């Protein structure tokens, strides 16, 4: 088949045009937020992953993006920074001079801890500002990025009207006939982009299904949620950010968030208007909001004012545990120190006392011969109001104290010849000493005899205690 020169030129021109409009592969998203704010779960949802595996430090993932109109596919890189401040040094790998102009930032907050929103947002936005200030970005490139954000707000129109080009209200809602027409550019609304980082920012509130728990357990009302929403929307105005309330659990706004990201990053269509009716599925694209729209929320706020200090209205509940409820770790006593102490008590004619276990509560400290009160349900009480007598084993019987003393001695004093020992120290291979300073030599047969005697004595004591307990139980009956 033969093509004319004109046809060949047209085909080449069309190919070049199509190749230039392909989805770029150098775009990325940086996700910031405290630990447990739902960063990994949110990104896994956008990826279509059912069982996300949380990592640490700086995680990297990617989201497949498809342009249905051009039948083109690309990968959107995603960096997820750990909430631990110790990992902030990894920031430079996710956001630097080379990818600054191609990065969108997501700031995540969780609805499970609304009282920490102010601290978390201020913390992460400061880290972001300080990091950008330290980058050696070309001033012209930085200016272009900042101007691009201003244009988003100056040229915003309610995109739902694009579904019907003939809509009679389209002319009214279109704020600009052309994005590039600087002559028609309107000034930025009050309080918008007073801090321009040159980066697209999307604030995402996760786990909004927890709102019902806040209502039931902490008596949150609509005015509390309205107060929270108006505060965060005002924050978003300052940085020119978008706002999304999401719930991965109930699949709220997750698909819309994906579509919005591809719209902001790749220019793909996004025709969903702002959503503010459902309190747990708020969606406010950059450019739509202003102080007049936010003030509508003020009408429902009876017990608070918009300028009230945030944490005076949304205060952390005092009864809520913020640390993990773990048992205190028990430090065990060094074996030789314990045996030495027991031996000294036996030589002084005292009964070795058993250390109090944190798992065994005996209020009142009952002593031998006196009732030892226990609270109902405590260990050993078995739900009975009876107060059994504490039974003190008699170690003063012939052979009892001596046998145990010999037993402890045999454990403390080892035969000489062990390698690497210190002279005179138990268990270190030095020469064993008796309590009066003389050398102690214990033959293997003596050790066996002493251990046998000790075992018999402990068995006898066990039977004696059991007999006394049985007698006590029978007398109670």
CSV table of C-alpha atoms in Angstrom, one decimal:
chain,number,residue,atom,x,y,z
A,1,UNK,CA,0.0,0.0,0.0
A,2,UNK,CA,1.4,3.4,-0.9
A,3,UNK,CA,1.0,6.5,1.2
A,4,UNK,CA,1.5,10.0,0.1
A,5,UNK,CA,4.0,12.3,1.7
A,6,UNK,CA,1.1,14.2,3.4
A,7,UNK,CA,-0.4,11.0,4.8
A,8,UNK,CA,3.0,9.9,6.2
A,9,UNK,CA,3.5,13.3,7.9
A,10,UNK,CA,0.0,13.1,9.4
A,11,UNK,CA,0.6,9.6,10.8
A,12,UNK,CA,4.0,10.6,12.3
A,13,UNK,CA,2.4,13.7,13.8
A,14,UNK,CA,-0.4,11.6,15.3
A,15,UNK,CA,2.2,9.1,16.8
A,16,UNK,CA,4.2,11.8,18.3
A,17,UNK,CA,1.1,13.4,19.8
A,18,UNK,CA,0.0,10.1,21.3
A,19,UNK,CA,3.4,9.4,22.7
A,20,UNK,CA,3.7,12.8,24.4
A,21,UNK,CA,0.3,12.2,26.1
A,22,UNK,CA,1.2,8.9,27.6
A,23,UNK,CA,1.0,8.7,31.4
A,24,UNK,CA,4.4,9.7,32.9
A,25,UNK,CA,6.2,7.1,35.0
A,26,UNK,CA,8.1,9.5,37.3
A,27,UNK,CA,5.2,10.4,39.6
A,28,UNK,CA,5.0,9.5,43.3
A,29,UNK,CA,3.0,9.9,46.5
A,30,UNK,CA,4.5,10.4,49.9
A,31,UNK,CA,2.3,9.2,52.8
A,32,UNK,CA,2.9,10.8,56.3
A,33,UNK,CA,1.2,10.3,59.6
A,34,UNK,CA,1.6,8.8,63.1
A,35,UNK,CA,1.8,5.1,63.6
A,36,UNK,CA,-1.7,3.4,63.8
A,37,UNK,CA,-3.2,6.1,61.6
A,38,UNK,CA,-4.0,3.6,58.9
A,39,UNK,CA,-1.3,4.5,56.3
A,40,UNK,CA,-0.4,1.0,55.1
A,41,UNK,CA,-4.0,-0.2,55.2
A,42,UNK,CA,-5.2,2.8,53.1
A,43,UNK,CA,-2.5,2.3,50.4
A,44,UNK,CA,-3.2,-1.5,50.3
A,45,UNK,CA,-6.8,-0.6,49.6
A,46,UNK,CA,-5.9,1.6,46.8
A,47,UNK,CA,-3.7,-1.2,45.4
A,48,UNK,CA,-6.4,-3.7,45.7
A,49,UNK,CA,-4.4,-5.8,48.3
A,50,UNK,CA,-6.6,-7.7,50.8
A,51,UNK,CA,-4.1,-8.6,53.4
A,52,UNK,CA,-1.6,-5.7,53.9
A,53,UNK,CA,1.8,-6.4,55.6
A,54,UNK,CA,3.0,-3.5,57.7
A,55,UNK,CA,6.7,-2.7,57.4
A,56,UNK,CA,8.9,-0.2,59.1
A,57,UNK,CA,11.2,2.7,58.3
A,58,UNK,CA,10.5,3.8,54.7
A,59,UNK,CA,8.2,1.5,52.8
A,60,UNK,CA,7.8,1.5,49.0
A,61,UNK,CA,4.8,0.3,47.1
A,62,UNK,CA,3.2,1.2,43.8
A,63,UNK,CA,-0.3,1.6,42.4
A,64,UNK,CA,-1.3,0.5,38.9
A,65,UNK,CA,-2.9,3.4,37.1
A,66,UNK,CA,-4.9,2.8,33.9
A,67,UNK,CA,-6.0,5.5,31.5
A,68,UNK,CA,-9.1,4.0,29.8
A,69,UNK,CA,-9.3,6.7,27.2
A,70,UNK,CA,-5.8,6.2,25.9
A,71,UNK,CA,-5.5,2.5,26.8
A,72,UNK,CA,-2.3,3.3,28.7
A,73,UNK,CA,-1.0,1.9,32.0
A,74,UNK,CA,1.7,3.2,34.4
A,75,UNK,CA,2.8,2.7,38.0
A,76,UNK,CA,2.4,5.3,40.6
A,77,UNK,CA,5.2,5.0,43.2
A,78,UNK,CA,4.2,5.3,46.9
A,79,UNK,CA,6.5,6.0,49.8
A,80,UNK,CA,5.2,5.4,53.3
A,81,UNK,CA,7.3,6.9,56.1
A,82,UNK,CA,7.2,5.3,59.5
A,83,UNK,CA,5.6,7.4,62.3
A,84,UNK,CA,8.6,6.9,64.5
A,85,UNK,CA,10.6,10.2,64.5
A,86,UNK,CA,13.8,8.1,64.5
A,87,UNK,CA,13.1,7.4,60.8
A,88,UNK,CA,12.8,11.0,59.7
A,89,UNK,CA,16.3,10.8,58.3
A,90,UNK,CA,14.9,8.6,55.5
A,91,UNK,CA,12.7,11.5,54.3
A,92,UNK,CA,15.4,12.5,51.8
A,93,UNK,CA,14.9,9.3,49.8
A,94,UNK,CA,11.2,9.9,49.3
A,95,UNK,CA,11.3,13.6,48.6
A,96,UNK,CA,14.3,15.4,47.1
A,97,UNK,CA,15.2,17.9,44.4
A,98,UNK,CA,14.8,15.4,41.6
A,99,UNK,CA,11.2,14.4,42.4
A,100,UNK,CA,9.9,17.5,44.2
A,101,UNK,CA,7.8,18.7,41.2
A,102,UNK,CA,6.3,15.2,40.7
A,103,UNK,CA,5.3,14.4,44.3
A,104,UNK,CA,1.9,14.5,46.0
A,105,UNK,CA,1.7,14.3,49.8
A,106,UNK,CA,-0.9,12.5,51.8
A,107,UNK,CA,-1.3,13.4,55.5
A,108,UNK,CA,-3.2,10.8,57.4
A,109,UNK,CA,-5.2,11.1,60.7
A,110,UNK,CA,-7.3,8.5,62.5
A,111,UNK,CA,-10.8,9.1,63.7
A,112,UNK,CA,-10.0,6.8,66.6
A,113,UNK,CA,-8.0,9.6,68.2
A,114,UNK,CA,-9.6,12.9,67.2
A,115,UNK,CA,-8.1,14.7,70.2
A,116,UNK,CA,-4.6,14.3,68.7
A,117,UNK,CA,-5.4,15.8,65.3
A,118,UNK,CA,-3.9,19.2,66.0
A,119,UNK,CA,-0.6,17.9,67.4
A,120,UNK,CA,-0.2,15.4,64.6
A,121,UNK,CA,-1.0,17.8,61.7
A,122,UNK,CA,1.2,20.5,63.1
A,123,UNK,CA,4.0,18.0,63.7
A,124,UNK,CA,4.0,16.5,60.2
A,125,UNK,CA,3.5,19.8,58.4
A,126,UNK,CA,6.4,21.3,60.2
A,127,UNK,CA,8.6,18.3,59.3
A,128,UNK,CA,7.5,18.7,55.7
A,129,UNK,CA,8.1,22.5,55.6
A,130,UNK,CA,11.6,22.1,57.2
A,131,UNK,CA,12.6,19.4,54.8
A,132,UNK,CA,11.5,21.4,51.7
A,133,UNK,CA,13.3,24.5,53.1
A,134,UNK,CA,16.5,22.4,53.2
A,135,UNK,CA,16.2,21.2,49.6
A,136,UNK,CA,18.2,23.0,46.9
A,137,UNK,CA,15.4,23.4,44.5
A,138,UNK,CA,15.7,25.7,41.5
A,139,UNK,CA,13.9,28.9,42.3
A,140,UNK,CA,12.1,29.0,39.0
A,141,UNK,CA,10.9,25.4,39.4
A,142,UNK,CA,9.7,26.2,42.9
A,143,UNK,CA,7.8,29.2,41.7
A,144,UNK,CA,6.1,27.2,38.9
A,145,UNK,CA,5.0,24.6,41.5
A,146,UNK,CA,3.5,27.3,43.7
A,147,UNK,CA,1.8,29.0,40.8
A,148,UNK,CA,0.3,25.7,39.7
A,149,UNK,CA,-1.4,25.3,43.1
A,150,UNK,CA,-2.8,28.9,43.0
A,151,UNK,CA,-4.2,28.1,39.5
A,152,UNK,CA,-6.0,25.1,40.9
A,153,UNK,CA,-7.9,27.3,43.3
A,154,UNK,CA,-8.4,30.2,40.9
A,155,UNK,CA,-9.7,28.0,38.1
A,156,UNK,CA,-11.8,25.5,40.1
A,157,UNK,CA,-15.3,24.8,38.9
A,158,UNK,CA,-17.9,22.3,40.0
A,159,UNK,CA,-16.9,19.5,37.7
A,160,UNK,CA,-20.3,17.7,37.9
A,161,UNK,CA,-21.5,20.2,35.3
A,162,UNK,CA,-19.1,18.7,32.8
A,163,UNK,CA,-21.5,15.7,32.6
A,164,UNK,CA,-24.0,18.1,30.9
A,165,UNK,CA,-22.2,20.7,28.9
A,166,UNK,CA,-25.5,22.4,28.2
A,167,UNK,CA,-26.3,22.9,31.9
A,168,UNK,CA,-27.8,26.4,32.4
A,169,UNK,CA,-25.8,26.8,35.7
A,170,UNK,CA,-22.5,25.9,34.1
A,171,UNK,CA,-21.7,29.5,33.2
A,172,UNK,CA,-22.4,30.4,36.8
A,173,UNK,CA,-20.2,27.8,38.4
A,174,UNK,CA,-17.4,28.2,36.0
A,175,UNK,CA,-15.0,30.6,37.6
A,176,UNK,CA,-12.7,30.8,34.7
A,177,UNK,CA,-13.3,30.3,31.0
A,178,UNK,CA,-9.6,29.3,30.6
A,179,UNK,CA,-7.0,28.1,33.0
A,180,UNK,CA,-4.3,29.9,31.1
A,181,UNK,CA,-6.2,33.2,30.9
A,182,UNK,CA,-4.3,35.2,33.6
A,183,UNK,CA,-6.4,38.3,32.9
A,184,UNK,CA,-9.5,36.6,34.2
A,185,UNK,CA,-7.7,35.0,37.2
A,186,UNK,CA,-9.6,35.8,40.4
A,187,UNK,CA,-7.8,36.6,43.7
A,188,UNK,CA,-7.4,33.7,46.1
A,189,UNK,CA,-10.2,33.4,48.6
A,190,UNK,CA,-9.7,34.5,52.2
A,191,UNK,CA,-7.2,32.3,54.1
A,192,UNK,CA,-6.4,30.1,51.1
A,193,UNK,CA,-2.8,29.1,50.5
A,194,UNK,CA,-1.3,31.5,53.0
A,195,UNK,CA,1.4,28.8,53.2
A,196,UNK,CA,2.2,27.5,49.7
A,197,UNK,CA,4.6,24.5,49.8
A,198,UNK,CA,4.4,24.0,46.0
A,199,UNK,CA,3.1,20.5,46.7
A,200,UNK,CA,-0.3,19.0,46.3
A,201,UNK,CA,-1.4,18.0,49.8
A,202,UNK,CA,-4.4,15.7,50.5
A,203,UNK,CA,-5.5,15.3,54.2
A,204,UNK,CA,-7.1,11.9,54.7
A,205,UNK,CA,-9.0,11.1,57.8
A,206,UNK,CA,-9.1,7.3,58.2
A,207,UNK,CA,-11.3,4.8,60.1
A,208,UNK,CA,-14.4,7.1,60.1
A,209,UNK,CA,-16.5,4.0,61.0
A,210,UNK,CA,-15.2,4.7,64.5
A,211,UNK,CA,-17.6,7.6,64.7
A,212,UNK,CA,-20.4,5.4,66.0
A,213,UNK,CA,-18.1,4.2,68.8
A,214,UNK,CA,-17.3,7.8,69.8
A,215,UNK,CA,-21.0,8.5,70.0
A,216,UNK,CA,-21.8,5.5,72.1
A,217,UNK,CA,-18.8,5.4,74.4
A,218,UNK,CA,-17.8,9.1,74.7
A,219,UNK,CA,-21.1,10.8,74.0
A,220,UNK,CA,-20.0,12.6,70.9
A,221,UNK,CA,-22.7,14.6,69.2
A,222,UNK,CA,-23.1,16.1,65.7
A,223,UNK,CA,-21.7,19.4,67.0
A,224,UNK,CA,-18.5,17.7,68.0
A,225,UNK,CA,-18.0,16.3,64.5
A,226,UNK,CA,-19.0,19.6,63.0
A,227,UNK,CA,-16.4,21.4,65.2
A,228,UNK,CA,-13.7,18.8,64.1
A,229,UNK,CA,-14.7,19.2,60.5
A,230,UNK,CA,-14.6,23.0,60.4
A,231,UNK,CA,-11.2,23.0,62.1
A,232,UNK,CA,-9.6,20.6,59.7
A,233,UNK,CA,-11.2,22.4,56.7
A,234,UNK,CA,-9.7,25.7,57.8
A,235,UNK,CA,-6.3,23.9,58.2
A,236,UNK,CA,-6.7,22.6,54.6
A,237,UNK,CA,-7.4,26.1,53.3
A,238,UNK,CA,-4.1,27.4,54.7
A,239,UNK,CA,-2.1,24.8,52.7
A,240,UNK,CA,-4.4,24.5,49.7
A,241,UNK,CA,-5.1,20.9,50.6
A,242,UNK,CA,-7.9,18.5,49.7
A,243,UNK,CA,-9.8,16.6,52.4
A,244,UNK,CA,-11.1,13.0,52.4
A,245,UNK,CA,-12.9,11.1,55.1
A,246,UNK,CA,-12.4,7.4,54.5
A,247,UNK,CA,-13.2,4.0,55.9
A,248,UNK,CA,-11.4,0.9,54.5
A,249,UNK,CA,-13.6,-1.2,56.7
A,250,UNK,CA,-16.8,0.1,55.2
A,251,UNK,CA,-15.2,1.0,51.9
A,252,UNK,CA,-16.1,4.7,52.1
A,253,UNK,CA,-14.5,7.2,49.7
A,254,UNK,CA,-11.6,4.8,48.9
A,255,UNK,CA,-12.4,4.5,45.2
A,256,UNK,CA,-13.0,8.2,45.0
A,257,UNK,CA,-9.7,8.9,46.6
A,258,UNK,CA,-8.0,6.7,44.0
A,259,UNK,CA,-9.7,8.6,41.2
A,260,UNK,CA,-8.9,12.0,42.8
A,261,UNK,CA,-5.2,11.1,43.1
A,262,UNK,CA,-5.0,10.1,39.4
A,263,UNK,CA,-6.9,13.3,38.6
A,264,UNK,CA,-4.4,15.5,40.5
A,265,UNK,CA,-1.3,13.6,39.4
A,266,UNK,CA,-2.1,12.6,35.8
A,267,UNK,CA,-4.9,15.0,34.9
A,268,UNK,CA,-7.5,12.1,34.4
A,269,UNK,CA,-11.1,13.1,34.7
A,270,UNK,CA,-12.7,13.5,38.2
A,271,UNK,CA,-16.4,14.5,38.0
A,272,UNK,CA,-17.5,14.0,41.7
A,273,UNK,CA,-18.5,17.2,43.4
A,274,UNK,CA,-17.7,18.0,47.0
A,275,UNK,CA,-19.6,15.7,49.5
A,276,UNK,CA,-20.4,17.2,52.9
A,277,UNK,CA,-23.8,15.7,53.7
A,278,UNK,CA,-22.6,12.4,55.2
A,279,UNK,CA,-20.5,13.2,58.2
A,280,UNK,CA,-18.3,10.0,57.8
A,281,UNK,CA,-17.7,10.4,54.1
A,282,UNK,CA,-16.7,14.0,53.6
A,283,UNK,CA,-14.9,14.8,50.3
A,284,UNK,CA,-13.6,18.3,49.6
A,285,UNK,CA,-11.4,18.7,46.5
A,286,UNK,CA,-8.8,21.5,46.4
A,287,UNK,CA,-10.4,24.7,45.1
A,288,UNK,CA,-14.0,24.1,46.2
A,289,UNK,CA,-13.9,25.3,49.8
A,290,UNK,CA,-13.9,28.7,51.4
A,291,UNK,CA,-14.7,30.3,54.7
A,292,UNK,CA,-18.3,31.1,53.8
A,293,UNK,CA,-19.0,27.4,53.1
A,294,UNK,CA,-17.3,26.4,56.3
A,295,UNK,CA,-19.4,28.8,58.3
A,296,UNK,CA,-22.5,26.8,57.5
A,297,UNK,CA,-21.2,24.3,60.1
A,298,UNK,CA,-21.2,27.0,62.8
A,299,UNK,CA,-25.1,27.0,62.9
A,300,UNK,CA,-25.2,23.5,64.6
A,301,UNK,CA,-22.5,24.4,67.2
A,302,UNK,CA,-24.4,25.3,70.3
A,303,UNK,CA,-22.0,24.5,73.2
A,304,UNK,CA,-18.8,25.7,71.4
A,305,UNK,CA,-17.5,28.4,69.1
A,306,UNK,CA,-15.4,27.9,66.0
A,307,UNK,CA,-12.4,29.7,67.5
A,308,UNK,CA,-12.4,27.8,70.8
A,309,UNK,CA,-9.2,26.0,71.5
A,310,UNK,CA,-9.5,22.6,69.8
A,311,UNK,CA,-8.5,20.4,72.7
A,312,UNK,CA,-10.9,22.2,75.1
A,313,UNK,CA,-13.8,20.9,72.9
A,314,UNK,CA,-12.2,17.6,71.7
A,315,UNK,CA,-10.4,16.5,74.8
A,316,UNK,CA,-8.6,13.3,75.4
A,317,UNK,CA,-10.8,11.1,77.7
A,318,UNK,CA,-9.0,10.6,81.1
A,319,UNK,CA,-9.9,7.0,81.4
A,320,UNK,CA,-8.6,6.0,78.0
A,321,UNK,CA,-5.3,4.1,78.2
A,322,UNK,CA,-2.7,5.5,75.8
A,323,UNK,CA,0.0,3.0,76.7
A,324,UNK,CA,-0.1,-0.8,76.2
A,325,UNK,CA,-1.5,-2.7,79.1
A,326,UNK,CA,1.4,-5.0,79.7
A,327,UNK,CA,2.3,-6.6,83.0
A,328,UNK,CA,5.4,-5.3,84.8
A,329,UNK,CA,8.4,-7.5,83.9
A,330,UNK,CA,9.6,-9.5,87.0
A,331,UNK,CA,13.3,-9.4,87.6
A,332,UNK,CA,14.5,-12.8,88.9
A,333,UNK,CA,17.1,-12.9,91.7
A,334,UNK,CA,20.5,-14.3,90.9
A,335,UNK,CA,20.5,-18.0,91.9
A,336,UNK,CA,23.7,-17.9,94.1
A,337,UNK,CA,22.5,-14.8,95.9
A,338,UNK,CA,19.2,-16.4,96.7
A,339,UNK,CA,20.8,-19.6,98.0
A,340,UNK,CA,23.2,-17.7,100.1
A,341,UNK,CA,20.4,-15.7,101.7
A,342,UNK,CA,18.4,-18.9,102.4
A,343,UNK,CA,21.5,-20.5,104.0
A,344,UNK,CA,22.1,-17.6,106.2
A,345,UNK,CA,18.5,-17.6,107.4
A,346,UNK,CA,18.8,-21.4,108.2
A,347,UNK,CA,22.0,-20.9,110.1
A,348,UNK,CA,20.4,-18.2,112.2
A,349,UNK,CA,17.5,-20.5,113.0
A,350,UNK,CA,14.9,-18.6,111.0
A,351,UNK,CA,12.4,-19.9,108.5
A,352,UNK,CA,13.2,-19.0,104.9
A,353,UNK,CA,10.4,-16.6,103.8
A,354,UNK,CA,8.9,-17.0,100.4
A,355,UNK,CA,8.9,-13.9,98.2
A,356,UNK,CA,5.5,-12.4,97.5
A,357,UNK,CA,4.4,-13.1,94.0
A,358,UNK,CA,2.6,-10.3,92.0
A,359,UNK,CA,0.1,-13.0,90.9
A,360,UNK,CA,-0.8,-13.9,94.5
A,361,UNK,CA,-2.6,-11.2,96.6
A,362,UNK,CA,-2.9,-11.7,100.3
A,363,UNK,CA,-4.1,-8.4,101.9
A,364,UNK,CA,-3.5,-8.1,105.6
A,365,UNK,CA,-0.3,-10.1,105.6
A,366,UNK,CA,-1.6,-13.0,107.8
A,367,UNK,CA,1.0,-14.6,110.0
A,368,UNK,CA,1.3,-18.0,111.6
A,369,UNK,CA,-1.5,-18.8,114.0
A,370,UNK,CA,-3.7,-15.8,112.9
A,371,UNK,CA,-6.4,-15.7,110.3
A,372,UNK,CA,-5.1,-14.5,106.9
A,373,UNK,CA,-8.0,-12.6,105.3
A,374,UNK,CA,-8.5,-13.0,101.6
A,375,UNK,CA,-10.9,-11.1,99.4
A,376,UNK,CA,-13.6,-13.2,97.7
A,377,UNK,CA,-12.3,-14.6,94.4
A,378,UNK,CA,-8.7,-14.1,95.2
A,379,UNK,CA,-6.1,-16.9,94.6
A,380,UNK,CA,-6.7,-19.7,97.1
A,381,UNK,CA,-10.1,-18.3,98.4
A,382,UNK,CA,-12.1,-20.4,95.9
A,383,UNK,CA,-15.0,-18.2,96.3
A,384,UNK,CA,-15.5,-19.2,99.9
A,385,UNK,CA,-16.1,-16.7,102.8
A,386,UNK,CA,-14.1,-19.1,105.1
A,387,UNK,CA,-10.7,-17.9,106.2
A,388,UNK,CA,-8.4,-20.8,106.6
A,389,UNK,CA,-5.4,-20.6,109.0
A,390,UNK,CA,-2.1,-20.2,107.5
A,391,UNK,CA,0.0,-23.3,108.2
A,392,UNK,CA,3.6,-22.8,109.0
A,393,UNK,CA,5.8,-25.8,108.4
A,394,UNK,CA,8.0,-26.7,111.4
A,395,UNK,CA,11.6,-26.7,110.2
A,396,UNK,CA,12.9,-27.0,113.7
A,397,UNK,CA,12.3,-30.8,113.9
A,398,UNK,CA,15.4,-33.0,114.2
A,399,UNK,CA,17.0,-33.3,110.9
A,400,UNK,CA,14.9,-30.6,109.2
A,401,UNK,CA,17.0,-27.5,109.5
A,402,UNK,CA,20.3,-29.4,109.3
A,403,UNK,CA,19.3,-31.3,106.2
A,404,UNK,CA,18.2,-28.1,104.4
A,405,UNK,CA,21.4,-26.3,105.5
A,406,UNK,CA,23.5,-29.1,104.1
A,407,UNK,CA,21.5,-29.0,100.9
A,408,UNK,CA,22.0,-25.3,100.4
A,409,UNK,CA,25.7,-25.7,101.3
A,410,UNK,CA,26.0,-28.4,98.6
A,411,UNK,CA,24.5,-26.0,96.0
A,412,UNK,CA,26.6,-23.1,97.0
A,413,UNK,CA,30.0,-24.8,97.3
A,414,UNK,CA,31.3,-26.5,94.2
A,415,UNK,CA,34.3,-28.7,93.9
A,416,UNK,CA,37.5,-26.9,92.9
A,417,UNK,CA,38.9,-27.3,89.4
A,418,UNK,CA,36.2,-25.6,87.3
A,419,UNK,CA,37.9,-23.4,84.6
A,420,UNK,CA,38.0,-19.6,84.7
A,421,UNK,CA,36.9,-19.2,88.3
A,422,UNK,CA,37.7,-16.6,90.9
A,423,UNK,CA,39.2,-18.0,94.2
A,424,UNK,CA,36.7,-18.2,97.0
A,425,UNK,CA,33.6,-17.3,94.9
A,426,UNK,CA,30.7,-19.7,94.7
A,427,UNK,CA,30.3,-21.4,91.4
A,428,UNK,CA,33.4,-19.8,89.8
A,429,UNK,CA,35.9,-22.7,90.2
A,430,UNK,CA,37.8,-21.3,93.2
A,431,UNK,CA,38.5,-23.2,96.4
A,432,UNK,CA,35.2,-23.7,98.4
A,433,UNK,CA,35.1,-22.2,101.9
A,434,UNK,CA,33.0,-23.1,105.0
A,435,UNK,CA,31.3,-20.4,107.0
A,436,UNK,CA,34.2,-20.4,109.5
A,437,UNK,CA,36.8,-19.9,106.8
A,438,UNK,CA,38.0,-23.4,106.4
A,439,UNK,CA,38.2,-25.4,103.2
A,440,UNK,CA,35.2,-27.6,102.5
A,441,UNK,CA,35.6,-30.8,100.6
A,442,UNK,CA,32.4,-32.6,99.6
A,443,UNK,CA,32.7,-36.0,98.0
A,444,UNK,CA,30.3,-37.1,95.3
A,445,UNK,CA,28.7,-39.7,97.6
A,446,UNK,CA,28.1,-37.0,100.3
A,447,UNK,CA,26.5,-34.8,97.7
A,448,UNK,CA,24.1,-37.6,96.7
A,449,UNK,CA,23.3,-38.4,100.3
A,450,UNK,CA,22.6,-34.7,101.1
A,451,UNK,CA,20.4,-34.3,98.1
A,452,UNK,CA,18.5,-37.5,99.0
A,453,UNK,CA,18.1,-36.3,102.6
A,454,UNK,CA,16.9,-32.9,101.3
A,455,UNK,CA,14.4,-34.5,99.0
A,456,UNK,CA,13.1,-36.7,101.8
A,457,UNK,CA,12.8,-33.8,104.1
A,458,UNK,CA,11.0,-31.7,101.5
A,459,UNK,CA,8.6,-34.6,100.9
A,460,UNK,CA,8.0,-34.9,104.6
A,461,UNK,CA,7.2,-31.2,104.9
A,462,UNK,CA,4.8,-31.4,101.9
A,463,UNK,CA,2.9,-34.2,103.6
A,464,UNK,CA,2.8,-32.4,106.9
A,465,UNK,CA,1.4,-29.2,105.3
A,466,UNK,CA,-1.1,-31.2,103.4
A,467,UNK,CA,-2.2,-33.0,106.5
A,468,UNK,CA,-2.6,-29.7,108.4
A,469,UNK,CA,-4.6,-28.2,105.5
A,470,UNK,CA,-6.9,-31.3,105.4
A,471,UNK,CA,-7.4,-31.1,109.1
A,472,UNK,CA,-8.2,-27.4,108.9
A,473,UNK,CA,-10.8,-28.0,106.1
A,474,UNK,CA,-12.5,-30.7,108.1
A,475,UNK,CA,-12.7,-28.5,111.2
A,476,UNK,CA,-14.3,-25.8,109.1
A,477,UNK,CA,-16.9,-28.2,107.9
